[in-house]
Coordinates of C-alpha atoms in Angstrom, one line a residue:
X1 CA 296.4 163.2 -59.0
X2 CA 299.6 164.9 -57.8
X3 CA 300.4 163.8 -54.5
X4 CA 300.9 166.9 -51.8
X5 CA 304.8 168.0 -50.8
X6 CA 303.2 169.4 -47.7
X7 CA 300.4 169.1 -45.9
X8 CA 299.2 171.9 -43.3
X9 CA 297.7 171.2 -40.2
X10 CA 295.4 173.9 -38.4
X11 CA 296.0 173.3 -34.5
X12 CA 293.2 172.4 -32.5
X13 CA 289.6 172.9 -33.7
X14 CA 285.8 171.9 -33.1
X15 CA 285.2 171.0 -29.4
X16 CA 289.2 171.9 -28.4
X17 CA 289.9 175.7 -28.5
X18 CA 293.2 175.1 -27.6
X19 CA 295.6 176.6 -24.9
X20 CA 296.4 179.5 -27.0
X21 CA 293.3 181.6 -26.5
X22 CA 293.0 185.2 -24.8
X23 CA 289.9 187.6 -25.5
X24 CA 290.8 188.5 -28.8
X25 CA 290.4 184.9 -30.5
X26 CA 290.6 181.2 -30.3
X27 CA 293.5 179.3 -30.9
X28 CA 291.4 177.2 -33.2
X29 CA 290.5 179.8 -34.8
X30 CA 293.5 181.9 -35.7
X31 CA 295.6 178.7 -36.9
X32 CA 292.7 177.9 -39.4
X33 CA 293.1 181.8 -41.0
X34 CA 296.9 181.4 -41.0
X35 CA 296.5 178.0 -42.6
X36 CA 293.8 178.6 -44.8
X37 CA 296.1 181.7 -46.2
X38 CA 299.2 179.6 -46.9
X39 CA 297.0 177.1 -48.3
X40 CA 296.3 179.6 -51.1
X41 CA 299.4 180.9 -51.3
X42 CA 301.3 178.0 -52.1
X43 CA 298.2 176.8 -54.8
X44 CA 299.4 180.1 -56.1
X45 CA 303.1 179.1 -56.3
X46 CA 302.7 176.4 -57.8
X47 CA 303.8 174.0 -54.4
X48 CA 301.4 170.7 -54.2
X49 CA 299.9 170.7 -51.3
X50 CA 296.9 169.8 -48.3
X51 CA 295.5 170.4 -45.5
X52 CA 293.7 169.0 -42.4
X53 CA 291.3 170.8 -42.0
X54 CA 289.5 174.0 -44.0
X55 CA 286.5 174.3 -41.4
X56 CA 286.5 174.7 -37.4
X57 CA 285.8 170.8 -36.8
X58 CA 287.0 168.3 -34.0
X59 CA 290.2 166.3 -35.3
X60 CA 291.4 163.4 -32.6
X61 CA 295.0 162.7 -32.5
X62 CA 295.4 159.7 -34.6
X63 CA 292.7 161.0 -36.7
X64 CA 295.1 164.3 -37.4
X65 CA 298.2 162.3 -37.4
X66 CA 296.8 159.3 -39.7
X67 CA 295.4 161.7 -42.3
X68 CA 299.3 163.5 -42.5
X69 CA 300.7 159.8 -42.8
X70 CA 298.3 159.2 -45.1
X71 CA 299.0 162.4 -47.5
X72 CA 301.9 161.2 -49.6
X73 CA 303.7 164.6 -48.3
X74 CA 307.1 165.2 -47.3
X75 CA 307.0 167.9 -44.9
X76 CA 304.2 169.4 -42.3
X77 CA 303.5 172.4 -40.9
X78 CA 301.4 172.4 -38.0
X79 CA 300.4 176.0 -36.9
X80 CA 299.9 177.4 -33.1
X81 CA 299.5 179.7 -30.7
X82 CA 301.7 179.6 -27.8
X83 CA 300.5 180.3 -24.1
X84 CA 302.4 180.1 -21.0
X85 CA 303.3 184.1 -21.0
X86 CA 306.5 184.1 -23.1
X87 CA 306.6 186.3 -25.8
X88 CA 308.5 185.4 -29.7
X89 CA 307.7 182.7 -32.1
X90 CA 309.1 178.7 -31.4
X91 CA 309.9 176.2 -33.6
X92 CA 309.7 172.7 -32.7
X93 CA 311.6 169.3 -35.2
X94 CA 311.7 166.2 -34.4
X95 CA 315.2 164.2 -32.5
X96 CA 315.5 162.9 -35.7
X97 CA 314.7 165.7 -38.8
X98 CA 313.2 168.9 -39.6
X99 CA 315.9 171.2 -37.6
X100 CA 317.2 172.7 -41.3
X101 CA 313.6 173.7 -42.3
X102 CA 312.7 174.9 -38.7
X103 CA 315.7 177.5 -38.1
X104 CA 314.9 178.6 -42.3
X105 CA 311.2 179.3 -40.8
X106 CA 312.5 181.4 -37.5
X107 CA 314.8 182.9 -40.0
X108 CA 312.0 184.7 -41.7
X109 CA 309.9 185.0 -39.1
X110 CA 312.3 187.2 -37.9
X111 CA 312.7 189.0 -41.2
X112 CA 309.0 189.4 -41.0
X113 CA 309.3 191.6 -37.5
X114 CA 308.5 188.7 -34.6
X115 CA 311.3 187.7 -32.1
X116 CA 311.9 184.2 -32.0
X117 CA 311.9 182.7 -28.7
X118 CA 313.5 178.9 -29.4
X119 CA 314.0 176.6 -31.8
X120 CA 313.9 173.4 -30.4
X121 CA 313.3 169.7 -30.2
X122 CA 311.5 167.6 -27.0
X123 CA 311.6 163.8 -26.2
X124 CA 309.5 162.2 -24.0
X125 CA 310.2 161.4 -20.4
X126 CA 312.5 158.5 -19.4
X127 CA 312.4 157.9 -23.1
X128 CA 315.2 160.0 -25.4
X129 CA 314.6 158.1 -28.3
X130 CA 311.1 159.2 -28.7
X131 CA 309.4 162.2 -29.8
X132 CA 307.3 164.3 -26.8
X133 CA 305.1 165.9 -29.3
X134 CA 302.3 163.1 -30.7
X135 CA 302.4 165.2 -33.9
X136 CA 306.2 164.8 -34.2
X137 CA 306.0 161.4 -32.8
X138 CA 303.0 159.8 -34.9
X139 CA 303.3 161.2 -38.6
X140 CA 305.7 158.7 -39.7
X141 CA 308.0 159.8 -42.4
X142 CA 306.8 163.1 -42.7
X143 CA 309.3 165.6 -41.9
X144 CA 307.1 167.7 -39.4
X145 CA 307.6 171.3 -37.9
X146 CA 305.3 172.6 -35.2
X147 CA 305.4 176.7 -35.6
X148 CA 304.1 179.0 -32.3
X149 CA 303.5 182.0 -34.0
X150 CA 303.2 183.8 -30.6
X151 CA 301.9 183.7 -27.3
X152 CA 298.4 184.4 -26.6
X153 CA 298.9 185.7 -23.2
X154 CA 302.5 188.0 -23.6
X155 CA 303.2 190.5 -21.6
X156 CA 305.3 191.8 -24.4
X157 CA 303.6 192.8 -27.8
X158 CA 303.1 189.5 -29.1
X159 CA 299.0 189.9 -28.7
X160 CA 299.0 193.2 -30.9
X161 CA 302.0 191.5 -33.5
X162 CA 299.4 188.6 -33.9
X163 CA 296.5 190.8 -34.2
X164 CA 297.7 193.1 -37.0
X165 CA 300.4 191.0 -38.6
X166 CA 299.8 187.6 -38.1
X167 CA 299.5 186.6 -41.9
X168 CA 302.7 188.6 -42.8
X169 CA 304.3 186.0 -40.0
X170 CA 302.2 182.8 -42.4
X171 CA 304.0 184.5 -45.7
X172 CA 307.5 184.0 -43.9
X173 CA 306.7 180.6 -43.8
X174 CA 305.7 180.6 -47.1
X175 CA 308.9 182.0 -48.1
X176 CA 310.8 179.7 -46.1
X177 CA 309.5 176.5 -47.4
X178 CA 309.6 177.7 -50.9
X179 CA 313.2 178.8 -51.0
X180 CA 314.3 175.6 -48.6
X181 CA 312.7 173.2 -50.6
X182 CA 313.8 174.8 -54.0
X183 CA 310.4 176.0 -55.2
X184 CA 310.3 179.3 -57.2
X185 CA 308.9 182.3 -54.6
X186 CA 307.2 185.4 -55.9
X187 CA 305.2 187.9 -52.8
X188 CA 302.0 188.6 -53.1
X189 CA 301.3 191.6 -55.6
X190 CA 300.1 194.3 -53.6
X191 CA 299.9 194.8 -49.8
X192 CA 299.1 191.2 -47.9
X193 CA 295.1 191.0 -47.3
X194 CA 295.7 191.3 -43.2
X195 CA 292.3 189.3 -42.1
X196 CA 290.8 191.5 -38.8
X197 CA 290.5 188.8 -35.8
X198 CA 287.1 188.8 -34.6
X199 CA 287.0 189.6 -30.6
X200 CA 285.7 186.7 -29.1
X201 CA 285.8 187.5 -25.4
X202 CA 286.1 183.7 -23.6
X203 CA 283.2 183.5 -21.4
X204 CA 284.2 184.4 -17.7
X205 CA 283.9 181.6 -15.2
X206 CA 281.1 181.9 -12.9
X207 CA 282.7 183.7 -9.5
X208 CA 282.0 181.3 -6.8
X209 CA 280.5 178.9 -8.5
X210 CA 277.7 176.9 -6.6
X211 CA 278.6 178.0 -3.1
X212 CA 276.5 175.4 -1.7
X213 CA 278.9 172.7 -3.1
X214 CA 278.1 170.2 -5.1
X215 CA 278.5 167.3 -2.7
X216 CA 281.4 165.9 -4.5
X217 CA 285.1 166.1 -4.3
X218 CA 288.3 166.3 -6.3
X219 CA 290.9 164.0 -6.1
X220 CA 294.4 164.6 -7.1
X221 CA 296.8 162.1 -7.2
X222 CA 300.0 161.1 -5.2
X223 CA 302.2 160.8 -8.6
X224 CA 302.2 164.9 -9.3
X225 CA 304.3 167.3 -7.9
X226 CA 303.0 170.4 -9.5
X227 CA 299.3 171.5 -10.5
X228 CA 298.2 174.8 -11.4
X229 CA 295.4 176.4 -10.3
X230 CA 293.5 179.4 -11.6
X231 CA 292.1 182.7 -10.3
X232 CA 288.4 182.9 -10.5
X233 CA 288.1 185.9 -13.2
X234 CA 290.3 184.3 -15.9
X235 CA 290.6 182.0 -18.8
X236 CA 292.0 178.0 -17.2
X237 CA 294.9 178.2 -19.3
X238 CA 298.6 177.5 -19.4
X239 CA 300.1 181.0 -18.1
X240 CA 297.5 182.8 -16.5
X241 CA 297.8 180.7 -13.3
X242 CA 297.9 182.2 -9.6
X243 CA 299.9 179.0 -8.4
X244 CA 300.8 175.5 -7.8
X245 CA 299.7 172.6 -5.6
X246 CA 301.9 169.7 -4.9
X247 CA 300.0 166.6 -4.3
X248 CA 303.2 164.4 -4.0
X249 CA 304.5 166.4 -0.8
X250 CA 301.1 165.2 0.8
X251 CA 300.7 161.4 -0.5
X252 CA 297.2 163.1 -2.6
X253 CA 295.3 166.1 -2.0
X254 CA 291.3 166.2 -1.8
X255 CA 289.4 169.3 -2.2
X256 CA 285.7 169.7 -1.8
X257 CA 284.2 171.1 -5.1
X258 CA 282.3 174.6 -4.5
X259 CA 281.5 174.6 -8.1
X260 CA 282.2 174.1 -12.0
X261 CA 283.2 177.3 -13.9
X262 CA 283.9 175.1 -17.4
X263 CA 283.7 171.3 -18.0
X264 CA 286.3 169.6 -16.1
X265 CA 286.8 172.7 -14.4
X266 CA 286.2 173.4 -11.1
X267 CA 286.1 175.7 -8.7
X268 CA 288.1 174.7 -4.7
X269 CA 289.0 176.4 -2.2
X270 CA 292.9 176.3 -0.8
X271 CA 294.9 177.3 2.2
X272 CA 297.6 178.9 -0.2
X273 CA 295.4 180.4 -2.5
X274 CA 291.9 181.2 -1.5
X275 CA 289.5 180.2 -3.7
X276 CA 290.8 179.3 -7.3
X277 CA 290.0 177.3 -10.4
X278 CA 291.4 173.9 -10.9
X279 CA 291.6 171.6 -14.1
X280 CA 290.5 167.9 -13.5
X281 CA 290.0 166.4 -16.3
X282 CA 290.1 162.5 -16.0
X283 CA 293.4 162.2 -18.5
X284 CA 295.1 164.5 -15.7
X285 CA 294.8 161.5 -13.4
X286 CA 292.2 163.4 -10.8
X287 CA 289.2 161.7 -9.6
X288 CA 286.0 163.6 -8.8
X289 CA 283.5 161.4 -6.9
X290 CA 281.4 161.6 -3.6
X291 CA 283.9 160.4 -0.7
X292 CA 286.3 162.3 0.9
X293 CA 288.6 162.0 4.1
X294 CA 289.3 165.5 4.2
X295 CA 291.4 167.1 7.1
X296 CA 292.1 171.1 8.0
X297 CA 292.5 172.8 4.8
X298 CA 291.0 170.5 2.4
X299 CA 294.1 168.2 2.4
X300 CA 294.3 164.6 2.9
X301 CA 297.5 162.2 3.3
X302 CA 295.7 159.5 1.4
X303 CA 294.1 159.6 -2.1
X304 CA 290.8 157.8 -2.0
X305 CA 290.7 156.7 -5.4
X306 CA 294.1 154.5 -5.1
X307 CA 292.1 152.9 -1.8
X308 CA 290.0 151.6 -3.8
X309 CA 292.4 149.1 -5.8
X310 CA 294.9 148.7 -2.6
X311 CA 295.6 145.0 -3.2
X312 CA 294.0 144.3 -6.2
X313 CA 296.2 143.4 -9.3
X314 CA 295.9 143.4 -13.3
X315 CA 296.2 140.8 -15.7
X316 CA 297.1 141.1 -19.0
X317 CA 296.5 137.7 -21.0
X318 CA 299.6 135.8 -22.6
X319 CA 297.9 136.0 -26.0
X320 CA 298.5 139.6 -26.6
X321 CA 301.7 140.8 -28.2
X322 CA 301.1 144.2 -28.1
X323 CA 299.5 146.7 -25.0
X324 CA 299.6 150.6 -25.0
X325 CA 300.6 152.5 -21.9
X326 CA 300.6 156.0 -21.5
X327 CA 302.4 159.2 -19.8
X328 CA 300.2 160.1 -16.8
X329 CA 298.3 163.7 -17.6
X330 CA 297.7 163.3 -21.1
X331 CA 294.3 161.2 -22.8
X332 CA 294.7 157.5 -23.3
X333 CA 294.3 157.5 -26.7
X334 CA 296.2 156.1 -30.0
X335 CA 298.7 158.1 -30.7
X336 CA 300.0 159.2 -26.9
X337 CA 301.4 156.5 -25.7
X338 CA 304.5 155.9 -24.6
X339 CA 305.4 152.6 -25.4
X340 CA 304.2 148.8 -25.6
X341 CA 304.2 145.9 -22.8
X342 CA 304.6 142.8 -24.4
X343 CA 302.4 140.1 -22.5
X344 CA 302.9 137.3 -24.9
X345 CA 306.4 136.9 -24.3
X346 CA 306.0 136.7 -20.4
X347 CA 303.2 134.0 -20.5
X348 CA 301.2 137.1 -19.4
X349 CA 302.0 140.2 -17.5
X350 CA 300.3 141.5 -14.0
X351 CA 300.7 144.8 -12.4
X352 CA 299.5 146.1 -8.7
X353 CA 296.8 148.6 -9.5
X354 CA 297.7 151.9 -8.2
X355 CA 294.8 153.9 -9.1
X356 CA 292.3 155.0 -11.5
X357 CA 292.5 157.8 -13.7
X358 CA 288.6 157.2 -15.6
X359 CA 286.6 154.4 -16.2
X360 CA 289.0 151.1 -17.3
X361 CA 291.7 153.1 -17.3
X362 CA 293.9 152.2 -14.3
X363 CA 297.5 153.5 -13.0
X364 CA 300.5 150.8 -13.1
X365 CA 304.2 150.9 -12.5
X366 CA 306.5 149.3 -14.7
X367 CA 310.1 148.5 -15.1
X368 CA 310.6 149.9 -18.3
X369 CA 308.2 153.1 -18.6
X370 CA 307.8 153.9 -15.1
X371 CA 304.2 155.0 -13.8
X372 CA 301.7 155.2 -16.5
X373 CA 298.5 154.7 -17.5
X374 CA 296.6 151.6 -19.4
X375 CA 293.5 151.0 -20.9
X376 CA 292.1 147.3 -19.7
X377 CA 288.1 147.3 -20.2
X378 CA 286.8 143.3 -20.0
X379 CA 286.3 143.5 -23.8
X380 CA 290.4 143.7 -24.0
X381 CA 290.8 140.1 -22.2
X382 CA 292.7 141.9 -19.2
X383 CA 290.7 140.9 -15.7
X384 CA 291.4 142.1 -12.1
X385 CA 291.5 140.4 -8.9
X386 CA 293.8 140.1 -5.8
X387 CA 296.1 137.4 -6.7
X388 CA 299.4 138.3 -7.7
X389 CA 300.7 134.8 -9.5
X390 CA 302.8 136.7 -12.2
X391 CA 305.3 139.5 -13.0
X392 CA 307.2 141.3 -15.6
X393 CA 309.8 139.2 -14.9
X394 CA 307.7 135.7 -14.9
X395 CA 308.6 133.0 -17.8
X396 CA 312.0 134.6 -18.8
X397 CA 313.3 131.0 -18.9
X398 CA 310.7 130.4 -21.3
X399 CA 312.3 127.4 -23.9
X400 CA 310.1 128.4 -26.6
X401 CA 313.2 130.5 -27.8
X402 CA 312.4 132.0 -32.0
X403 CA 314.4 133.1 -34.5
X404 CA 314.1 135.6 -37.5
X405 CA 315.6 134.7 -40.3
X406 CA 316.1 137.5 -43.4
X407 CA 316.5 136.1 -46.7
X408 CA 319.5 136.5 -48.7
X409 CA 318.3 138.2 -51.5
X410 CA 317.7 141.8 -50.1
X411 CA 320.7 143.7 -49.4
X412 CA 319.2 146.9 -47.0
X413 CA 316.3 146.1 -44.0
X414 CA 315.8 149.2 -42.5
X415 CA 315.9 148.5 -38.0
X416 CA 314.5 151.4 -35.9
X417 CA 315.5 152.1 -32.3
X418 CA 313.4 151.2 -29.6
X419 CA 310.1 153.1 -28.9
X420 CA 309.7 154.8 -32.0
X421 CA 307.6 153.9 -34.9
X422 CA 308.8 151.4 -37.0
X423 CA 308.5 153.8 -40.2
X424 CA 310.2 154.9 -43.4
X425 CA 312.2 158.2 -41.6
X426 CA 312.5 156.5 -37.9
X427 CA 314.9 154.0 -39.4
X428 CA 318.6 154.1 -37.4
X429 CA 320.4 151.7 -39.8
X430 CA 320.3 149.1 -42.5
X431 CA 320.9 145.4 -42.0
X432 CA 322.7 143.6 -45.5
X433 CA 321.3 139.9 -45.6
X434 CA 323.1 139.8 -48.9
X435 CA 326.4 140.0 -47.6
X436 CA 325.8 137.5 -45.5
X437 CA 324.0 134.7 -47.4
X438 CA 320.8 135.5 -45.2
X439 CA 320.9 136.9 -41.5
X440 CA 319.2 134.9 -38.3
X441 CA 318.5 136.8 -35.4
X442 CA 316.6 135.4 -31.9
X443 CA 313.7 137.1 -31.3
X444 CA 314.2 138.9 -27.6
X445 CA 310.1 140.4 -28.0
X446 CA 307.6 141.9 -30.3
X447 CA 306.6 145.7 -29.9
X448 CA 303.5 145.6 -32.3
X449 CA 302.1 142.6 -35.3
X450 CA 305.1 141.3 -37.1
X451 CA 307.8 144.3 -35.5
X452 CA 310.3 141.8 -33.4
X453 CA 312.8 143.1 -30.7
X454 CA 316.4 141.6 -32.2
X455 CA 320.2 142.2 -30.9
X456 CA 322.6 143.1 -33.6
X457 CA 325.9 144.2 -33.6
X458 CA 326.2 147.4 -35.2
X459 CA 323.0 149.0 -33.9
X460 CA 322.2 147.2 -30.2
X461 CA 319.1 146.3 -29.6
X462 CA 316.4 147.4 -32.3
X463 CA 313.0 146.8 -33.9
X464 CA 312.5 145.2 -37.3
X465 CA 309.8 144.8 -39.3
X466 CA 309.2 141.0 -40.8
X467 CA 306.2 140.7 -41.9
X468 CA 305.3 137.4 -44.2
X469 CA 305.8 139.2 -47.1
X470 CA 309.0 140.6 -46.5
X471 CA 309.8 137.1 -47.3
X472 CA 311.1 137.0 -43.7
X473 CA 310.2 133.6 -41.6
X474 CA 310.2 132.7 -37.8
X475 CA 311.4 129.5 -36.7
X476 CA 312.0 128.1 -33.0

């Protein structure tokens, strides 16, 4: 079987509609037509290729990311619809690639008739050498290019430009990968089939919600300076917002919940505002329970939730090499993270617990990624108490110094910078053992199984991968 040049990725489906819906369609559901066109079209052509998804059905993040990985393909295209009330098409590349392929693609989208709005690239907070989009960050090698086609929610003509011409914008892409990538590119005979988008009104939240309350408050935490909120009579989404709370100002604000228009969204009342709509999921970092110390306005100068914890510290066992943290605000899941903590080479690590953002997920700050978020249920060996007997900085002095030692008969070892994935495409040089007779490095840490932290000359400090059959071996 002939492995796939490309694989396309329909954004969102199944239980997530995605951000980029209005009344006219789902997100989900207009990225699976534009996919499922270009599918066909490049079958057509003659262009091996695959796709994520051909039906409207709930993809997680690594699932999405692991099944591109896992393609054989070179390049990606993962189609959206923008929100946030811009107008024009973006298109995102990685730090590292995929900034040829996305200006060809905004070059024919604007051919096609749509303005484009950017063409840019993202990395995560406190961390340049990383990706912020997971679907950049987490699909290894492949050369991946996130397209908006549009926003949703323009106050331009982007919503009518979507409706009526939205697969005349997937055959610019079409033509843009074929004649980037050297494939032979013939239109369509004919006029393009245009595929009517169904109107699909989003269901109205209910105005007022349960007025009698619900007997429970919301929670938002200390650590964010800015959080929308939502008049009653419109979609939750990115864009259609009536304002902004700042939590951080006050120390945590806490709001008595009048309501629930959509899961995780509730309905509050506010000084500023009146009474609006408000995201909480647990990922956002907001706690919903039954306690409140509320003062005039619904505010407190405390967040109940971090009470909880005060004094009480996390351990993370010396056995494990490898722990996920994550940016606060976004689902604690494989593929989001921001980096590792490396417990092992510490003799264990322990962090004050600043709060909780869902169950076993609890808030820390570090030295190297700042506030986050960790996963640390009992099953993981991590246990909780008030004693604070160790640090990030405990057992530095550690003798039980290692070495790597790279054989000399392989002349290229790919090294990858720090907080990236140590992949074919992430690489930032090549070490030459052959030159050398065979290269020895001291192991400073280890980021993931057999990935050690090393010091070199040409590249600073940098992952490598070593495993046993690298023919690679550790010594101390």
């Amino acid at each position: 079987m002939i492995k796939p040049i490309l694989i396309i990725d329909p954004g969102h489906g199944g239980n997530d509609p995605g951000g980029g819906t209005n009344k006219y369609w789902k997100e989900k559901d207009l990225t699976l037509k534009i996919s499922l066109y270009q599918y066909k079209r490049y079958k057509e052509l003659g262009v091996p290729v695959a796709i994520t998804r051909t039906t409207d059905k709930s993809l997680s993040p690594d699932e999405r990311t692991r099944i591109v990985r896992e393609s054989g393909a070179k390049y990606c295209h993962s189609n959206h619809i923008n929100a946030g009330g811009g107008d024009g098409a973006e298109v995102i590349h990685s730090i590292y690639d995929g900034k040829a392929m996305a200006e060809k693609i905004g070059e024919e989208l604007r051919k096609a008739g749509q303005n484009i709005r950017r063409i840019f690239t993202r990395t995560l907070p406190g961390n340049s050498s990383q990706d912020y989009y997971f679907m950049i960050r987490e699909t290894g090698s492949v050369v991946t290019n996130i397209i908006e086609y549009g926003f949703a929610d323009s106050r331009n003509d982007d919503v009518q430009q979507l409706q009526n011409h939205h697969l005349d914008f997937a055959e610019a892409v079409v033509k843009a990968f074929c004649e980037y990538t050297g494939y032979k590119y013939k239109r369509p005979s004919g006029e393009i089939d245009q595929v009517e988008i169904p109107i699909r009104p989003v269901p109205p939240p209910i105005s007022g919600g349960n007025t009698g309350g619900t007997g429970e408050y919301i929670h938002l935490p200390a650590s964010e300076s800015s959080w929308r909120v939502y008049p009653l009579d419109v979609s939750p989404t990115k864009g259609n917002e009536s304002g902004f709370l700042n939590p951080k100002k006050f120390g945590g604000l806490t709001y008595k919940i009048l309501g629930q228009s959509t899961p995780n969204v509730f309905i509050i009342n506010t000084s500023d505002f009146g009474k609006v709509q408000i995201y909480g999921h647990p990922s956002t970092g907001a706690v919903v329970n039954k306690s409140s110390s509320q003062s005039k306005g619904g505010t407190v100068n405390s967040n109940t939730e971090s009470n909880q914890y005060a004094g009480k510290h996390l351990h993370l066992p010396k056995k494990e090499s490898s722990w996920r943290v994550y940016p606060l605000g976004v689902a604690p899941v494989k593929g989001n993270e921001i980096g590792f903590l490396n417990p092992a080479k510490f003799g264990g690590l322990t962090y004050e617990i600043l709060g909780r953002s869902q169950s076993n997920v609890y808030i820390i700050q570090t030295s190297d990624y700042g506030r986050v978020q960790i996963y640390a249920a009992p099953s993981t060996g991590a246990t909780i108490s008030e004693d604070n007997n160790t640090g990030e900085n405990a057992n530095k002095n550690s003798t039980d110094t290692r070495y790597l030692h790279l054989p000399a008969s392989e002349s290229s070892w790919r090294v990858y910078p720090i907080g990236v994935a140590p992949v074919k495409g992430n690489e930032k040089g090549f070490l030459n053992p052959a030159k050398f007779g065979g290269l020895t490095y001291q192991i400073l840490g280890s980021t993931q199984a057999n990935v050690y932290i090393i010091q070199t000359k040409d590249y600073g400090r940098v992952q490598i991968y070593a495993g046993p059959s690298t023919g690679a071996t550790v010594s101390n």
